[in-house]
mmCIF file of C-alpha atoms in Angstrom:
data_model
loop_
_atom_site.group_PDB
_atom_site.id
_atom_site.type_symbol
_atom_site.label_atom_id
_atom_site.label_comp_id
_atom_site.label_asym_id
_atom_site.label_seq_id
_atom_site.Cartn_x
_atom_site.Cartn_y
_atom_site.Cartn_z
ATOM 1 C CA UNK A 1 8.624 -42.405 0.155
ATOM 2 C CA UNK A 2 5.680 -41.774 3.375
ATOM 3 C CA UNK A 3 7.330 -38.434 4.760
ATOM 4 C CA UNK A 4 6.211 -37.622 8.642
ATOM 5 C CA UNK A 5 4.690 -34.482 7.942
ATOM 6 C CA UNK A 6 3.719 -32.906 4.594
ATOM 7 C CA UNK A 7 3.710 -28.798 4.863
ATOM 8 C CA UNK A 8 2.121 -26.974 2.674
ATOM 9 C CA UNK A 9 2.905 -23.308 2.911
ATOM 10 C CA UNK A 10 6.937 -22.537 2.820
ATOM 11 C CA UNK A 11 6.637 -19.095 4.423
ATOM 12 C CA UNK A 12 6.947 -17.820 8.130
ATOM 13 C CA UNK A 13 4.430 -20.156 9.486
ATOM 14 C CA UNK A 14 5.508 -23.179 7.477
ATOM 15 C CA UNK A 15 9.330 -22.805 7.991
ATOM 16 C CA UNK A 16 8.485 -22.494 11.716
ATOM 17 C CA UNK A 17 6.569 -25.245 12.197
ATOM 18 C CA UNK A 18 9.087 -27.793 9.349
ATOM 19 C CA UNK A 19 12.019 -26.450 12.173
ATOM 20 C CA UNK A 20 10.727 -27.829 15.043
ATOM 21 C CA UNK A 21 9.750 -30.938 13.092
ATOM 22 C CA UNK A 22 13.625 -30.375 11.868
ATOM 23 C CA UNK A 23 14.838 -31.416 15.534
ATOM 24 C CA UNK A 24 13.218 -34.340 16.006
ATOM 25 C CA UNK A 25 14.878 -36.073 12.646
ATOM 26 C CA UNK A 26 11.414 -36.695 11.001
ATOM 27 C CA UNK A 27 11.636 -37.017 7.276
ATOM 28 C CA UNK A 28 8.932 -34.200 6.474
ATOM 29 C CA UNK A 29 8.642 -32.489 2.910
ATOM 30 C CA UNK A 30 7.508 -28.733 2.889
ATOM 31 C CA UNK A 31 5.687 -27.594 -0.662
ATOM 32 C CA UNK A 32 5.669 -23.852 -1.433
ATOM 33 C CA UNK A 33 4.634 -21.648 -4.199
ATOM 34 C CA UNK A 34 7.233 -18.387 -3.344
ATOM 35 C CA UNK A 35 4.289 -16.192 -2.940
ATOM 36 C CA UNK A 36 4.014 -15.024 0.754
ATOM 37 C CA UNK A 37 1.287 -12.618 1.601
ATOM 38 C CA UNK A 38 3.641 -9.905 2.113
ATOM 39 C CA UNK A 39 5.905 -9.916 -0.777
ATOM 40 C CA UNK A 40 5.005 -6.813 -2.234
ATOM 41 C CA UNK A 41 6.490 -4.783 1.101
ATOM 42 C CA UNK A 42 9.717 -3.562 1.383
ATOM 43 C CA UNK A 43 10.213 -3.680 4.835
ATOM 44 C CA UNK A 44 8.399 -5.935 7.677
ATOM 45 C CA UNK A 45 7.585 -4.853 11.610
ATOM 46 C CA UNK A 46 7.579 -6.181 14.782
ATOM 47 C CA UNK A 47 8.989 -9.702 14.339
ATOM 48 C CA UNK A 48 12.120 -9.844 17.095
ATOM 49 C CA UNK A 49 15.642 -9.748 16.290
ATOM 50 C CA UNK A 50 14.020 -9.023 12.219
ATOM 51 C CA UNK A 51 12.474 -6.055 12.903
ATOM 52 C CA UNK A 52 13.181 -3.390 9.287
ATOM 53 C CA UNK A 53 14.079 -6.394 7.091
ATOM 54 C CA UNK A 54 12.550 -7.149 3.555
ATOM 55 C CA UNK A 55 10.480 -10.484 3.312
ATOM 56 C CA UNK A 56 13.070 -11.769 1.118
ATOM 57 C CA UNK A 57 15.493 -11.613 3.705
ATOM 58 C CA UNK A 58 13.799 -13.297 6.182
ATOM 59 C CA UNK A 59 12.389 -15.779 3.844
ATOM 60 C CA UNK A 60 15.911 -16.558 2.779
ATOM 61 C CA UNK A 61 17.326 -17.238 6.283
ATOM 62 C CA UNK A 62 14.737 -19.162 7.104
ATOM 63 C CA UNK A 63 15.324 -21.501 4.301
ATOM 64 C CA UNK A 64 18.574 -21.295 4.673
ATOM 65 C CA UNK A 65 18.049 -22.792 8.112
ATOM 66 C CA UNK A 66 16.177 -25.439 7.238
ATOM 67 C CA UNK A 67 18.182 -26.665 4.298
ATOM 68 C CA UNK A 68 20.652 -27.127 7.013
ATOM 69 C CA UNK A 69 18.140 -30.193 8.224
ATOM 70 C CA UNK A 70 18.830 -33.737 6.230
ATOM 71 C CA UNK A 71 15.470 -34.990 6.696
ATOM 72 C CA UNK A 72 13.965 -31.459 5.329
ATOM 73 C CA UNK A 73 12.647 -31.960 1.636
ATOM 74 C CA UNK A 74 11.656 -28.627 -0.269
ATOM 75 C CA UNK A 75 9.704 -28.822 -3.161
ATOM 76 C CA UNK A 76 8.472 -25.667 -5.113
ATOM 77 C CA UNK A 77 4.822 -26.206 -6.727
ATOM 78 C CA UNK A 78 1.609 -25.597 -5.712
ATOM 79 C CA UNK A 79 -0.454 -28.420 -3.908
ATOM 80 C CA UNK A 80 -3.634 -29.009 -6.007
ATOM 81 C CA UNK A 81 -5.494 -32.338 -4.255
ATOM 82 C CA UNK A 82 -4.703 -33.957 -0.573
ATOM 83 C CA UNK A 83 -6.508 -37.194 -0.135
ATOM 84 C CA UNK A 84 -6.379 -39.504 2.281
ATOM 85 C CA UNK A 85 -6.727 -40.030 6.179
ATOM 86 C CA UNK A 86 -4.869 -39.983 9.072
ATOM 87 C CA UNK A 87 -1.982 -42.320 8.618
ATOM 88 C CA UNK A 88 -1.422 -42.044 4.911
ATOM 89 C CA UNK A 89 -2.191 -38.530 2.797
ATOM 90 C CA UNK A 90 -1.584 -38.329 -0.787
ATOM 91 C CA UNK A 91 -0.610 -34.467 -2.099
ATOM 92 C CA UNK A 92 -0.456 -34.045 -5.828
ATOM 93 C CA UNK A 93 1.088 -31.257 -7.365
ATOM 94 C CA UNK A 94 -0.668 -29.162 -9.490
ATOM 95 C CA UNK A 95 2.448 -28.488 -12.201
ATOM 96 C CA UNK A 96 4.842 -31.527 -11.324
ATOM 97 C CA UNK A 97 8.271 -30.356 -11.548
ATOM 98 C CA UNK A 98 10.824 -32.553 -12.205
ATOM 99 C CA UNK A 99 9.897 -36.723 -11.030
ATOM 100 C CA UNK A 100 8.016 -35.038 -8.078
ATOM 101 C CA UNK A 101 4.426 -35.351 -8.552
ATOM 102 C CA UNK A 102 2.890 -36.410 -5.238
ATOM 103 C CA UNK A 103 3.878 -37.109 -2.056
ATOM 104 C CA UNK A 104 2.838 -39.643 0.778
ATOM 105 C CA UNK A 105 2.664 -38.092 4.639
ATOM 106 C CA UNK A 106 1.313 -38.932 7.885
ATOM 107 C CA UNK A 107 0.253 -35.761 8.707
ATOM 108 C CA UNK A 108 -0.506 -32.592 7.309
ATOM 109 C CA UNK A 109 0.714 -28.979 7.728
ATOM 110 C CA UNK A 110 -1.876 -26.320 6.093
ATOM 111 C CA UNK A 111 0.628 -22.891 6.145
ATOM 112 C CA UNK A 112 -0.666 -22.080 2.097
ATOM 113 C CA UNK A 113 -1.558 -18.153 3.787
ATOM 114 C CA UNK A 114 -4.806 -16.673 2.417
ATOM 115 C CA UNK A 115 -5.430 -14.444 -0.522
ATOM 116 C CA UNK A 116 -6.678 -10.779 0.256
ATOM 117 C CA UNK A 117 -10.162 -9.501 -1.258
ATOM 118 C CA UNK A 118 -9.412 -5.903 -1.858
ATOM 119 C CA UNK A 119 -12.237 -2.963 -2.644
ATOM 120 C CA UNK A 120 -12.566 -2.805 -6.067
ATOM 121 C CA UNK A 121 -11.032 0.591 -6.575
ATOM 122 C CA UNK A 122 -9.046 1.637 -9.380
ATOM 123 C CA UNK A 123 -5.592 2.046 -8.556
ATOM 124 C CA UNK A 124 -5.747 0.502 -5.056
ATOM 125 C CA UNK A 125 -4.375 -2.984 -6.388
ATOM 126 C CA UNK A 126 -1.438 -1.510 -8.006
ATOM 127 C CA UNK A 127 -0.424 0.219 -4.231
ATOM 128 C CA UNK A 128 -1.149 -3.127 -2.163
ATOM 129 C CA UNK A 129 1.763 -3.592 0.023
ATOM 130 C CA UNK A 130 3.784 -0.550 -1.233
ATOM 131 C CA UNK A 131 1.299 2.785 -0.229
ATOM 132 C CA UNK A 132 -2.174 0.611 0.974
ATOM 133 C CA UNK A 133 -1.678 -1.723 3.792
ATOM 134 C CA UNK A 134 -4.336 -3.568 6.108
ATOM 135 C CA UNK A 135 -1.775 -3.702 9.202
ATOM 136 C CA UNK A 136 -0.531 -0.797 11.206
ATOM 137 C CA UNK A 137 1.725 -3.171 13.220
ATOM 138 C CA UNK A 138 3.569 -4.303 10.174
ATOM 139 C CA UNK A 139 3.918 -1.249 8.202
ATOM 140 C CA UNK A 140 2.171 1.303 10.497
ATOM 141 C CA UNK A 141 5.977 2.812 11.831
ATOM 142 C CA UNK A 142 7.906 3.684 8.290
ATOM 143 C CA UNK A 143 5.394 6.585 7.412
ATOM 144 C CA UNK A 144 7.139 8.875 9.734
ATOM 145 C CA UNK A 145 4.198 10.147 11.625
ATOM 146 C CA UNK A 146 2.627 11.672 8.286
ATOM 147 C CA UNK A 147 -0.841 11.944 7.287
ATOM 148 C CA UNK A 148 -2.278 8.286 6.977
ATOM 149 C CA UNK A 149 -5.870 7.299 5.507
ATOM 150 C CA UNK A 150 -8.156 4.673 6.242
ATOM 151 C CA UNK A 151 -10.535 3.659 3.481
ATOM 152 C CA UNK A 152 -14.137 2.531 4.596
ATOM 153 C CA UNK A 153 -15.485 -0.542 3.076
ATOM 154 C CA UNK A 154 -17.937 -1.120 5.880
ATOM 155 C CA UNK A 155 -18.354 -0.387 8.919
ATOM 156 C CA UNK A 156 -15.315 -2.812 10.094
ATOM 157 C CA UNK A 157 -13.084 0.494 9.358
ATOM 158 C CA UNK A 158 -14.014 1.829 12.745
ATOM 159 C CA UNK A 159 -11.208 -0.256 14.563
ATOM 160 C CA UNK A 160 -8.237 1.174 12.151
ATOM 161 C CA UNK A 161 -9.531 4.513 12.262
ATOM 162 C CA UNK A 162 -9.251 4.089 16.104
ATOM 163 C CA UNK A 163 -6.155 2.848 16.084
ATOM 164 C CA UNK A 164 -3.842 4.528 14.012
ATOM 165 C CA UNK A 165 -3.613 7.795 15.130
ATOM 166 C CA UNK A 166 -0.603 6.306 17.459
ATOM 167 C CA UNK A 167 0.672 6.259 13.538
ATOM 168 C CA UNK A 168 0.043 9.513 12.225
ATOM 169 C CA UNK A 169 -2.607 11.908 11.744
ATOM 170 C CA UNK A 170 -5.593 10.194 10.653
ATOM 171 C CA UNK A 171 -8.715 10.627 8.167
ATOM 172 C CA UNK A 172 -11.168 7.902 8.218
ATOM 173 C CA UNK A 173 -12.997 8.269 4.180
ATOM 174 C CA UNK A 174 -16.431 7.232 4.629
ATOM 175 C CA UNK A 175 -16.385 6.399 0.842
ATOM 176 C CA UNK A 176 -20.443 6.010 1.063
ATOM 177 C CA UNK A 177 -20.014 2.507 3.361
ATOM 178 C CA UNK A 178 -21.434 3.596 6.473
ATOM 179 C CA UNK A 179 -22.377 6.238 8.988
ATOM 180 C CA UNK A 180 -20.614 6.120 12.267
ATOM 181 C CA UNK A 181 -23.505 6.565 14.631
ATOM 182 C CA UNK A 182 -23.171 9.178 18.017
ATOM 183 C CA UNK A 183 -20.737 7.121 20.071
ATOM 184 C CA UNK A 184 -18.803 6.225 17.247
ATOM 185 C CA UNK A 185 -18.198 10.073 16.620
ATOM 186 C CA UNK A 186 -17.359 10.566 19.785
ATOM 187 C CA UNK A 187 -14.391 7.928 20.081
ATOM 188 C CA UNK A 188 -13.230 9.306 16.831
ATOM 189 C CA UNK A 189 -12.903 12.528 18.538
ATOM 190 C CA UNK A 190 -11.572 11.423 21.257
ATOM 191 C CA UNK A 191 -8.564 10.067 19.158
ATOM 192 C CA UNK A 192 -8.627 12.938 16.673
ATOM 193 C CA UNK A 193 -9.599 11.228 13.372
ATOM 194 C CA UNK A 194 -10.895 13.401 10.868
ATOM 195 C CA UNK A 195 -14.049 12.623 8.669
ATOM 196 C CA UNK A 196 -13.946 12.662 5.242
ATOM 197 C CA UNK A 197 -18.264 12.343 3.802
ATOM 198 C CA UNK A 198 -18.451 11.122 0.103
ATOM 199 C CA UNK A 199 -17.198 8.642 -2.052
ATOM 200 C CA UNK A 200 -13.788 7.753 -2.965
ATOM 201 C CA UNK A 201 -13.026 7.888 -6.748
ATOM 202 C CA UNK A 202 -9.608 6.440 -7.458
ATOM 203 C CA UNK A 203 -6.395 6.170 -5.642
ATOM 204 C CA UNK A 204 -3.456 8.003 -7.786
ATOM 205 C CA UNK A 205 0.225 9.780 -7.906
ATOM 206 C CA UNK A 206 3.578 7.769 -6.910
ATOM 207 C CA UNK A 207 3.029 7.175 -3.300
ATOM 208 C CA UNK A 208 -0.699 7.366 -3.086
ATOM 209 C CA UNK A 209 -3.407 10.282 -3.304
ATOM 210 C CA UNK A 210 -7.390 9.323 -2.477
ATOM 211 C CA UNK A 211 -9.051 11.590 -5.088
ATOM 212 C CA UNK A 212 -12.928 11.734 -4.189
ATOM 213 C CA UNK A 213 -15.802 11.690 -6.501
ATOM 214 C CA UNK A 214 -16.096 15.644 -6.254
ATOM 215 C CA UNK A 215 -12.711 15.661 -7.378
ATOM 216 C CA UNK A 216 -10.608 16.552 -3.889
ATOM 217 C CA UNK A 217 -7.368 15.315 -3.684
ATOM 218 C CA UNK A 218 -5.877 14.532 -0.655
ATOM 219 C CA UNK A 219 -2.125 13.224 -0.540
ATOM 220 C CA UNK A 220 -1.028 10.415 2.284
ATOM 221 C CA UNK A 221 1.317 8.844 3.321
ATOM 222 C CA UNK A 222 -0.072 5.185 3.362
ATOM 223 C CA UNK A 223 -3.990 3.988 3.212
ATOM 224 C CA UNK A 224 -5.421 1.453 4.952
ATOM 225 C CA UNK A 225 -8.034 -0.739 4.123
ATOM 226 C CA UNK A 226 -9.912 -3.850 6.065
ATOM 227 C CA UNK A 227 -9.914 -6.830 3.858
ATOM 228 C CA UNK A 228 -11.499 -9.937 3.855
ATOM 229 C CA UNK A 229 -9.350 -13.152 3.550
ATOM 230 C CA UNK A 230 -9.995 -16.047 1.449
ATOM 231 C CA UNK A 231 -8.423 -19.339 2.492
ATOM 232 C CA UNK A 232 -6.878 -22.182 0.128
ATOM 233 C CA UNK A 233 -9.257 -24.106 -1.408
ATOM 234 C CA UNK A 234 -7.521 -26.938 -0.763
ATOM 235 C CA UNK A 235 -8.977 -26.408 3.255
ATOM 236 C CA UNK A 236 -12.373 -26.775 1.512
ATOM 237 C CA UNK A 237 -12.125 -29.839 -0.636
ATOM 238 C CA UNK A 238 -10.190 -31.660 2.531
ATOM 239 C CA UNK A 239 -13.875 -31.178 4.617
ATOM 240 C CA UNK A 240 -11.311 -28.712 7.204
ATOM 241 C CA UNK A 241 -14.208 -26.359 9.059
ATOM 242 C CA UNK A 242 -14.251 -22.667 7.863
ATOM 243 C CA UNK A 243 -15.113 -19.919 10.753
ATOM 244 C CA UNK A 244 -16.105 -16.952 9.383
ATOM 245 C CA UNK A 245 -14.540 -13.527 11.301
ATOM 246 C CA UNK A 246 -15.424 -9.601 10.163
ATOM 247 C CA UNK A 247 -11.897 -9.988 8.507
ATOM 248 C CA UNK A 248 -12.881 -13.024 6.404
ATOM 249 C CA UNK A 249 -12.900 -16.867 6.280
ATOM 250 C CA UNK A 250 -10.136 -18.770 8.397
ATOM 251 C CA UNK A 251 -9.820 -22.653 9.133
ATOM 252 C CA UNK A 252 -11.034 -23.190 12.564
ATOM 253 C CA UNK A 253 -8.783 -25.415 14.359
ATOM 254 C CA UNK A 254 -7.777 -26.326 18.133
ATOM 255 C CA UNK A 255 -5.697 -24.755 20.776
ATOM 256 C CA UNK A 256 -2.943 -27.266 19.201
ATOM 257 C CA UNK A 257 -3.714 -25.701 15.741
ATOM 258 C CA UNK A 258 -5.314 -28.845 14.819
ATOM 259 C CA UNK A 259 -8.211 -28.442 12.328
ATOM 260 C CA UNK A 260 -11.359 -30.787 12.098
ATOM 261 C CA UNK A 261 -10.088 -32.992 9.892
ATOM 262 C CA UNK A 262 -7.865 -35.798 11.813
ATOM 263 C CA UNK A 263 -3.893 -35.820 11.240
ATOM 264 C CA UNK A 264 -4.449 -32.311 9.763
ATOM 265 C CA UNK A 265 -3.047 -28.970 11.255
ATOM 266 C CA UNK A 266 -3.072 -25.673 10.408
ATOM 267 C CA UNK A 267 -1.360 -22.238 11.153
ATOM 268 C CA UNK A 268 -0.630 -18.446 10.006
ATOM 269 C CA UNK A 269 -3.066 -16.761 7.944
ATOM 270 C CA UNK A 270 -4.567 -19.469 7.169
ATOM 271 C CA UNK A 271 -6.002 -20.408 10.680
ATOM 272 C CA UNK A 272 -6.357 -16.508 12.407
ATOM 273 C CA UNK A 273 -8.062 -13.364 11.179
ATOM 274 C CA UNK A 274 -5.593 -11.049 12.237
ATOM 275 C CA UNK A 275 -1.872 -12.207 11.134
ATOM 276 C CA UNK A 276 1.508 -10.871 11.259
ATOM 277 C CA UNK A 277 4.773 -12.359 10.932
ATOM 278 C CA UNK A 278 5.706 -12.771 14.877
ATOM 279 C CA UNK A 279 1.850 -14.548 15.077
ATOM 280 C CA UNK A 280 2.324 -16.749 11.932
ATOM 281 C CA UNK A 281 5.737 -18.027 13.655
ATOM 282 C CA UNK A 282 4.295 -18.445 16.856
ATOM 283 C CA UNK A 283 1.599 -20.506 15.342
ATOM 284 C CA UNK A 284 3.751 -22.734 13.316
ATOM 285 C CA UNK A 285 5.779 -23.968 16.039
ATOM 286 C CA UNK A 286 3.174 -24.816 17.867
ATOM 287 C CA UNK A 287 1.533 -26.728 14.991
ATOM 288 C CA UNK A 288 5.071 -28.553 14.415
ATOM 289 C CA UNK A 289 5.788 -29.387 18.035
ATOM 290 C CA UNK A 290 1.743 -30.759 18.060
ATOM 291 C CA UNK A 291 2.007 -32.530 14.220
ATOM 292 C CA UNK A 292 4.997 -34.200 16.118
ATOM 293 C CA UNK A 293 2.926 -35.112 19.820
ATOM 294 C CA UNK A 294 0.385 -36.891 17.242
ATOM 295 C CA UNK A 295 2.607 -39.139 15.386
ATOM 296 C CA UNK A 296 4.468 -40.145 18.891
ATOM 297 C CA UNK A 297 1.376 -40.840 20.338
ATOM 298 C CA UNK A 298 -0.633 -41.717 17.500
ATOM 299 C CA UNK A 299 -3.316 -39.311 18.056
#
């Protein structure tokens, strides 16, 4: 079967862009993994008439609005190869499941999210969406106003340790990465960070405690940390153009979210440096409605 529109990327920007493909009675076929970015969170921010769920929730009812759709197709697998051109992709799975092993599509949906590079600090990993957290929109409100952190891994931790005092009290730990010159002292007092000099040992305890090199302990609330992002590969081996931001790589595409490949869009993560869940949506609707405008007028 040649679906309309291949997505790849089931999660808040790929459910929003297969429903407004949904409306228009294309066939398309959306291809997910279950692994969205935020999974490990028990509670998401900021996304309207959502606001306080878990991501399992809202995952949920937005599947459960799209299996609503006839000519929506869900798959789970992972995407290995897309070849192809405008017209006439070929996706092959990397695990077939059941007879599905590729699919044929006229255009292409990239919503596969990003993986985040975290500082290689022992016990950080294990408190990634939970206690440590890279945005203060999204998770920023549930610790109460209590002492938050922000981990330096270079000098890209000036903007969170700016920022979040609207959160909480807030020590910016140099951890050794840089040295915030005058002016940068001086907006940190302005906003009443703290400065913690030295480097940062190990994160520990049930909720999280940064315990420095010279053995301090200090107990938070929640850490944040800048990461970098690291698209799909699958962006890469398609030829897509990669813009590199201070947050990481992204897929550089058009006001129309379409990327430099022809018939291939992308949104979320993926395609911005600084995502929530209200941006990814916003994003994939706009990369449905303009995956749709190309196949009506063949662009």
């Amino acid at each position: 079967m040649m679906y309309d529109v291949a997505i790849v990327g089931g999660s808040y920007a790929g459910m929003a862009a297969g429903l407004q493909l949904a409306q228009t009675r294309r066939h398309i076929v959306v291809v997910d993994t279950d692994q969205p970015r935020n999974r490990f969170s028990a509670r998401s921010r900021g996304f309207l008439t959502q606001d306080g769920k878990s991501p399992e929730d809202i995952v949920a009812a937005g599947y459960a609005e799209l299996a609503q759709y006839p000519t929506v197709d869900w798959h789970k697998g992972e995407v290995e190869t897309i070849v192809g051109e405008v017209g006439d992709f070929t996706l092959t799975l990397a695990e077939p499941r059941a007879a599905a092993s590729s699919f044929r599509a006229r255009r292409v949906i990239l919503a596969a999210g990003v993986d985040d590079d975290l500082p290689a600090l022992p016990g950080l990993k294990e408190r990634w969406g939970t206690h440590v957290f890279h945005c203060p929109y999204c998770h920023g409100f549930d610790l109460n106003h209590g002492h938050i952190g922000v981990l330096a891994h270079s000098a890209a931790a000036m903007h969170l340790a700016l920022m979040l005092p609207d959160w909480g009290k807030t020590t910016l730990f140099l951890n050794d990465a840089f040295a915030p010159d005058k002016w940068q002292l001086q907006k940190l007092d302005e906003r009443g960070t703290h400065i913690e000099h030295g480097a940062v040992e190990r994160l520990a305890g049930e909720g999280v405690k940064v315990v420095m090199a010279d053995s301090r302990v200090f107990p938070l609330e929640g850490l944040f940390v800048v990461t970098q992002t690291i698209p799909s590969t699958l962006a890469l081996r398609l030829g897509c153009e990669i813009e590199t931001t201070p947050l990481g790589r992204v897929i550089k595409t058009s006001a129309a979210q379409a990327t430099s490949v022809p018939g291939v869009f992308a949104c979320g993560d993926i395609a911005r440096p600084v995502g929530n869940l209200s941006l990814a949506v916003s994003d994939g609707a706009l990369a449905g409605q303009a995956a749709h405008h190309s196949l009506v007028f063949d662009l």
